[in-house]
C-alpha cells in the first residue's frame, strides 16, 4: 500500500479536482484498489463521488474514526467506479484539528491508514497548515501539491517545502494552466519537469455532473493530463 496526500496551503488551486481525478486514474487507469479519504470538511470530493440520497446519509461520523468510536473500514463506501472506494467527509471534521491536538497523537492518522486494505490511499487534505494536514503529510509516501501559475501559489508551495524539510517527498504539479497566458507560459518554462494539468471547461462540467473527468470526457486534453500526472505519481512511488 502507498499513501498519497493531495495538499495545498492555498485554496482555489484545483486540489479537490486533482484528488478525485487521480483517484479515478489509480482505480480505473492503473487497476489499483484505491481509497480516496476526504479529510476536507467542505466535503467537495465526497459530493462528487458519493450518492448522498437521504437513505444513504450517515452524518457527523467522519471525526469518530479518530476518537476510536468507529473503525475507518466501517465508513468506507463504494463509488460507481470499479476499484474506487471513498471515505466521505462531513461537518464533524471542522473540529478535527482540536481533537487531534487534545489527543496529542501525532501519528494517529498514519496508524489508521495502516489498518486499511487498499493498494493506494489518496488523502484530500484541507487547505492551510492545520494539524489534520500536517498528520496527512507525515503519513504520506508522497505529497502532491497543485501550484497555479501565480506568485501567491508559488510562495505557498515554497512554504510547504520549508515546513516538510525533506521529511516526505513532494511532487509539484502545474495546475489550471492556460498556455495562452504569458505568466502561465513563463511558469512552465521555469519548471519544465513538473506535470501539467490544463485549464479546461470539461473539468468544471465533470464536477457539475458529479463524475471524474476520465469518465465524463475521457478523450479530452484535461483528462489525459490527469492520467499523465498519475503516471508521474506512480513513477515517484516506484522510485
Short mmCIF file of C-alpha atoms in Angstrom, two decimals:
data_model
loop_
_atom_site.label_atom_id
_atom_site.label_comp_id
_atom_site.label_asym_id
_atom_site.label_seq_id
_atom_site.Cartn_x
_atom_site.Cartn_y
_atom_site.Cartn_z
CA UNK A 1 0.00 0.00 0.00
CA UNK A 2 1.12 3.54 -0.71
CA UNK A 3 -0.39 6.76 0.62
CA UNK A 4 -0.55 9.96 -1.44
CA UNK A 5 -1.60 13.27 0.12
CA UNK A 6 -3.01 15.91 -2.22
CA UNK A 7 -2.36 19.14 -0.39
CA UNK A 8 -2.05 22.87 -0.86
CA UNK A 9 -1.52 25.56 1.70
CA UNK A 10 -3.56 27.84 -0.55
CA UNK A 11 -7.17 27.25 -1.58
CA UNK A 12 -8.57 27.66 -5.07
CA UNK A 13 -5.79 25.79 -6.87
CA UNK A 14 -7.76 22.75 -8.08
CA UNK A 15 -6.81 20.47 -5.18
CA UNK A 16 -10.04 18.50 -4.91
CA UNK A 17 -10.41 18.19 -8.69
CA UNK A 18 -6.91 16.78 -8.76
CA UNK A 19 -7.63 14.38 -5.88
CA UNK A 20 -10.81 13.00 -7.46
CA UNK A 21 -9.24 12.52 -10.87
CA UNK A 22 -6.05 10.97 -9.55
CA UNK A 23 -8.12 8.53 -7.50
CA UNK A 24 -10.09 7.61 -10.62
CA UNK A 25 -6.87 7.20 -12.62
CA UNK A 26 -5.44 4.95 -9.92
CA UNK A 27 -8.51 2.72 -9.78
CA UNK A 28 -9.60 2.64 -13.41
CA UNK A 29 -6.42 3.52 -15.27
CA UNK A 30 -3.97 1.52 -13.15
CA UNK A 31 -6.34 -1.14 -11.76
CA UNK A 32 -5.27 -0.33 -8.20
CA UNK A 33 -7.70 -0.93 -5.37
CA UNK A 34 -7.97 2.69 -4.35
CA UNK A 35 -9.45 4.63 -1.42
CA UNK A 36 -9.99 8.37 -1.54
CA UNK A 37 -10.17 9.61 2.06
CA UNK A 38 -11.83 13.02 2.13
CA UNK A 39 -10.36 14.96 5.06
CA UNK A 40 -11.64 18.35 3.96
CA UNK A 41 -14.74 19.45 5.93
CA UNK A 42 -16.03 21.16 2.78
CA UNK A 43 -16.58 17.57 1.53
CA UNK A 44 -16.36 18.51 -2.15
CA UNK A 45 -14.75 15.21 -3.17
CA UNK A 46 -17.46 13.34 -1.28
CA UNK A 47 -20.15 15.34 -3.06
CA UNK A 48 -18.68 14.45 -6.45
CA UNK A 49 -18.27 10.72 -5.82
CA UNK A 50 -20.92 9.73 -3.29
CA UNK A 51 -24.62 9.09 -3.73
CA UNK A 52 -25.97 11.25 -0.91
CA UNK A 53 -29.68 10.48 -1.16
CA UNK A 54 -31.30 10.74 2.28
CA UNK A 55 -31.38 6.98 2.79
CA UNK A 56 -27.60 6.81 2.28
CA UNK A 57 -26.64 9.69 4.55
CA UNK A 58 -24.74 8.99 7.76
CA UNK A 59 -23.94 12.43 9.03
CA UNK A 60 -21.39 13.66 11.52
CA UNK A 61 -19.41 10.45 11.84
CA UNK A 62 -16.20 11.25 9.92
CA UNK A 63 -14.41 12.53 13.03
CA UNK A 64 -15.38 9.48 15.07
CA UNK A 65 -12.71 7.27 13.46
CA UNK A 66 -10.05 9.44 15.11
CA UNK A 67 -11.57 9.13 18.58
CA UNK A 68 -11.85 5.34 18.17
CA UNK A 69 -15.63 5.33 18.22
CA UNK A 70 -15.78 3.83 14.70
CA UNK A 71 -13.24 1.87 12.66
CA UNK A 72 -12.38 3.58 9.34
CA UNK A 73 -13.42 0.49 7.36
CA UNK A 74 -16.97 0.90 8.69
CA UNK A 75 -17.31 4.24 6.92
CA UNK A 76 -15.73 3.24 3.60
CA UNK A 77 -18.26 3.40 0.78
CA UNK A 78 -18.01 2.03 -2.77
CA UNK A 79 -18.36 4.50 -5.63
CA UNK A 80 -19.84 3.93 -9.07
CA UNK A 81 -16.34 3.17 -10.40
CA UNK A 82 -14.78 -0.30 -10.08
CA UNK A 83 -11.93 -0.40 -7.60
CA UNK A 84 -12.56 3.10 -6.22
CA UNK A 85 -13.82 3.49 -2.65
CA UNK A 86 -14.50 6.65 -0.68
CA UNK A 87 -14.21 7.51 2.98
CA UNK A 88 -16.50 10.54 2.94
CA UNK A 89 -16.18 13.79 4.84
CA UNK A 90 -18.87 15.56 6.81
CA UNK A 91 -19.28 18.61 9.03
CA UNK A 92 -17.77 16.87 12.06
CA UNK A 93 -14.31 17.31 10.53
CA UNK A 94 -14.50 21.02 11.36
CA UNK A 95 -13.45 20.07 14.88
CA UNK A 96 -10.83 17.51 13.91
CA UNK A 97 -7.83 19.79 14.46
CA UNK A 98 -8.88 20.41 18.06
CA UNK A 99 -9.49 16.70 18.63
CA UNK A 100 -6.07 15.71 17.27
CA UNK A 101 -4.44 18.40 19.39
CA UNK A 102 -6.24 17.16 22.50
CA UNK A 103 -5.34 13.54 21.75
CA UNK A 104 -1.69 14.60 21.38
CA UNK A 105 -1.00 11.73 18.98
CA UNK A 106 0.98 12.99 16.01
CA UNK A 107 0.73 9.70 14.13
CA UNK A 108 -2.96 8.96 14.71
CA UNK A 109 -3.90 9.28 11.02
CA UNK A 110 -0.93 7.18 9.92
CA UNK A 111 -1.93 4.34 12.23
CA UNK A 112 -5.49 4.44 10.91
CA UNK A 113 -4.20 4.22 7.34
CA UNK A 114 -2.08 1.20 8.27
CA UNK A 115 -5.29 -0.63 9.16
CA UNK A 116 -6.81 -0.19 5.70
CA UNK A 117 -6.73 -2.76 2.90
CA UNK A 118 -6.14 -0.86 -0.34
CA UNK A 119 -3.30 -0.62 -2.85
CA UNK A 120 -3.42 3.16 -2.89
CA UNK A 121 -4.85 5.58 -0.32
CA UNK A 122 -5.28 9.17 -1.52
CA UNK A 123 -5.91 11.90 1.05
CA UNK A 124 -7.81 15.02 0.00
CA UNK A 125 -6.38 17.34 2.65
CA UNK A 126 -7.90 20.56 3.95
CA UNK A 127 -6.10 23.73 2.85
CA UNK A 128 -3.98 25.61 5.34
CA UNK A 129 -1.28 24.34 7.66
CA UNK A 130 -3.57 22.56 10.09
CA UNK A 131 -2.98 19.65 12.45
CA UNK A 132 -5.00 17.43 10.09
CA UNK A 133 -2.96 18.43 7.06
CA UNK A 134 0.29 18.00 8.99
CA UNK A 135 -0.64 14.47 10.03
CA UNK A 136 -1.63 13.66 6.44
CA UNK A 137 1.73 14.82 5.12
CA UNK A 138 3.56 12.85 7.82
CA UNK A 139 1.60 9.71 6.95
CA UNK A 140 2.09 10.03 3.19
CA UNK A 141 4.68 8.36 1.00
CA UNK A 142 4.30 11.28 -1.43
CA UNK A 143 2.73 14.75 -1.20
CA UNK A 144 1.25 16.07 -4.44
CA UNK A 145 0.99 19.87 -4.44
CA UNK A 146 -1.01 21.68 -7.14
CA UNK A 147 0.59 25.04 -7.95
CA UNK A 148 -1.19 27.56 -10.15
CA UNK A 149 0.97 29.97 -12.19
CA UNK A 150 0.80 32.82 -9.69
CA UNK A 151 3.15 34.44 -7.21
CA UNK A 152 0.94 33.60 -4.23
CA UNK A 153 0.59 29.94 -5.19
CA UNK A 154 4.34 29.62 -5.77
CA UNK A 155 5.01 31.22 -2.39
CA UNK A 156 2.58 28.79 -0.73
CA UNK A 157 4.37 25.85 -2.36
CA UNK A 158 7.70 27.08 -1.02
CA UNK A 159 6.21 27.29 2.46
CA UNK A 160 5.15 23.64 2.18
CA UNK A 161 8.72 22.67 1.29
CA UNK A 162 10.05 24.72 4.20
CA UNK A 163 7.61 23.03 6.57
CA UNK A 164 8.38 19.47 5.43
CA UNK A 165 12.16 19.96 5.34
CA UNK A 166 12.58 16.88 3.19
CA UNK A 167 10.71 14.53 5.56
CA UNK A 168 8.28 13.48 2.80
CA UNK A 169 8.89 13.51 -0.97
CA UNK A 170 6.92 16.19 -2.82
CA UNK A 171 5.60 16.22 -6.38
CA UNK A 172 4.56 19.72 -7.52
CA UNK A 173 2.01 19.93 -10.34
CA UNK A 174 1.34 22.87 -12.65
CA UNK A 175 -2.41 23.32 -12.08
CA UNK A 176 -5.14 25.15 -14.02
CA UNK A 177 -2.72 26.05 -16.82
CA UNK A 178 -3.69 28.21 -19.80
CA UNK A 179 -0.72 28.14 -22.17
CA UNK A 180 -2.01 31.24 -23.98
CA UNK A 181 -1.30 33.40 -20.94
CA UNK A 182 2.20 34.83 -20.67
CA UNK A 183 2.54 34.22 -16.93
CA UNK A 184 1.49 30.60 -17.36
CA UNK A 185 3.91 30.03 -20.23
CA UNK A 186 6.72 31.51 -18.15
CA UNK A 187 5.86 29.20 -15.24
CA UNK A 188 6.08 26.15 -17.50
CA UNK A 189 9.46 27.27 -18.82
CA UNK A 190 10.73 27.87 -15.29
CA UNK A 191 9.75 24.35 -14.10
CA UNK A 192 9.57 22.16 -17.22
CA UNK A 193 9.80 18.88 -15.26
CA UNK A 194 6.56 19.39 -13.33
CA UNK A 195 3.48 17.52 -14.58
CA UNK A 196 0.79 19.78 -16.06
CA UNK A 197 -2.99 19.93 -15.63
CA UNK A 198 -4.59 22.17 -18.24
CA UNK A 199 -7.36 24.64 -17.51
CA UNK A 200 -10.47 23.20 -19.18
CA UNK A 201 -14.21 23.77 -19.14
CA UNK A 202 -14.60 19.98 -19.33
CA UNK A 203 -13.22 19.69 -15.80
CA UNK A 204 -15.82 22.13 -14.49
CA UNK A 205 -18.59 20.34 -16.38
CA UNK A 206 -17.49 16.97 -14.99
CA UNK A 207 -17.55 18.31 -11.43
CA UNK A 208 -21.03 19.73 -12.01
CA UNK A 209 -22.10 16.30 -13.27
CA UNK A 210 -20.53 14.74 -10.17
CA UNK A 211 -18.17 12.48 -12.03
CA UNK A 212 -14.41 12.22 -12.64
CA UNK A 213 -13.29 13.75 -15.90
CA UNK A 214 -11.91 10.43 -17.14
CA UNK A 215 -15.44 9.01 -17.08
CA UNK A 216 -17.08 12.20 -18.36
CA UNK A 217 -14.80 13.13 -21.27
CA UNK A 218 -12.04 10.51 -21.48
CA UNK A 219 -10.53 11.83 -24.73
CA UNK A 220 -10.27 15.43 -23.60
CA UNK A 221 -6.90 17.08 -23.18
CA UNK A 222 -7.57 17.68 -19.49
CA UNK A 223 -8.50 14.02 -18.87
CA UNK A 224 -5.27 12.92 -20.49
CA UNK A 225 -3.33 15.41 -18.38
CA UNK A 226 -4.71 13.87 -15.17
CA UNK A 227 -3.62 10.44 -16.38
CA UNK A 228 -0.19 11.91 -17.06
CA UNK A 229 0.02 13.25 -13.51
CA UNK A 230 -0.95 9.84 -12.14
CA UNK A 231 1.79 8.17 -14.18
CA UNK A 232 4.24 10.65 -12.65
CA UNK A 233 2.92 9.74 -9.18
CA UNK A 234 3.41 6.04 -9.86
CA UNK A 235 6.94 6.63 -11.10
CA UNK A 236 7.79 8.55 -7.92
CA UNK A 237 6.29 5.83 -5.73
CA UNK A 238 8.23 3.16 -7.61
CA UNK A 239 11.47 5.15 -7.48
#
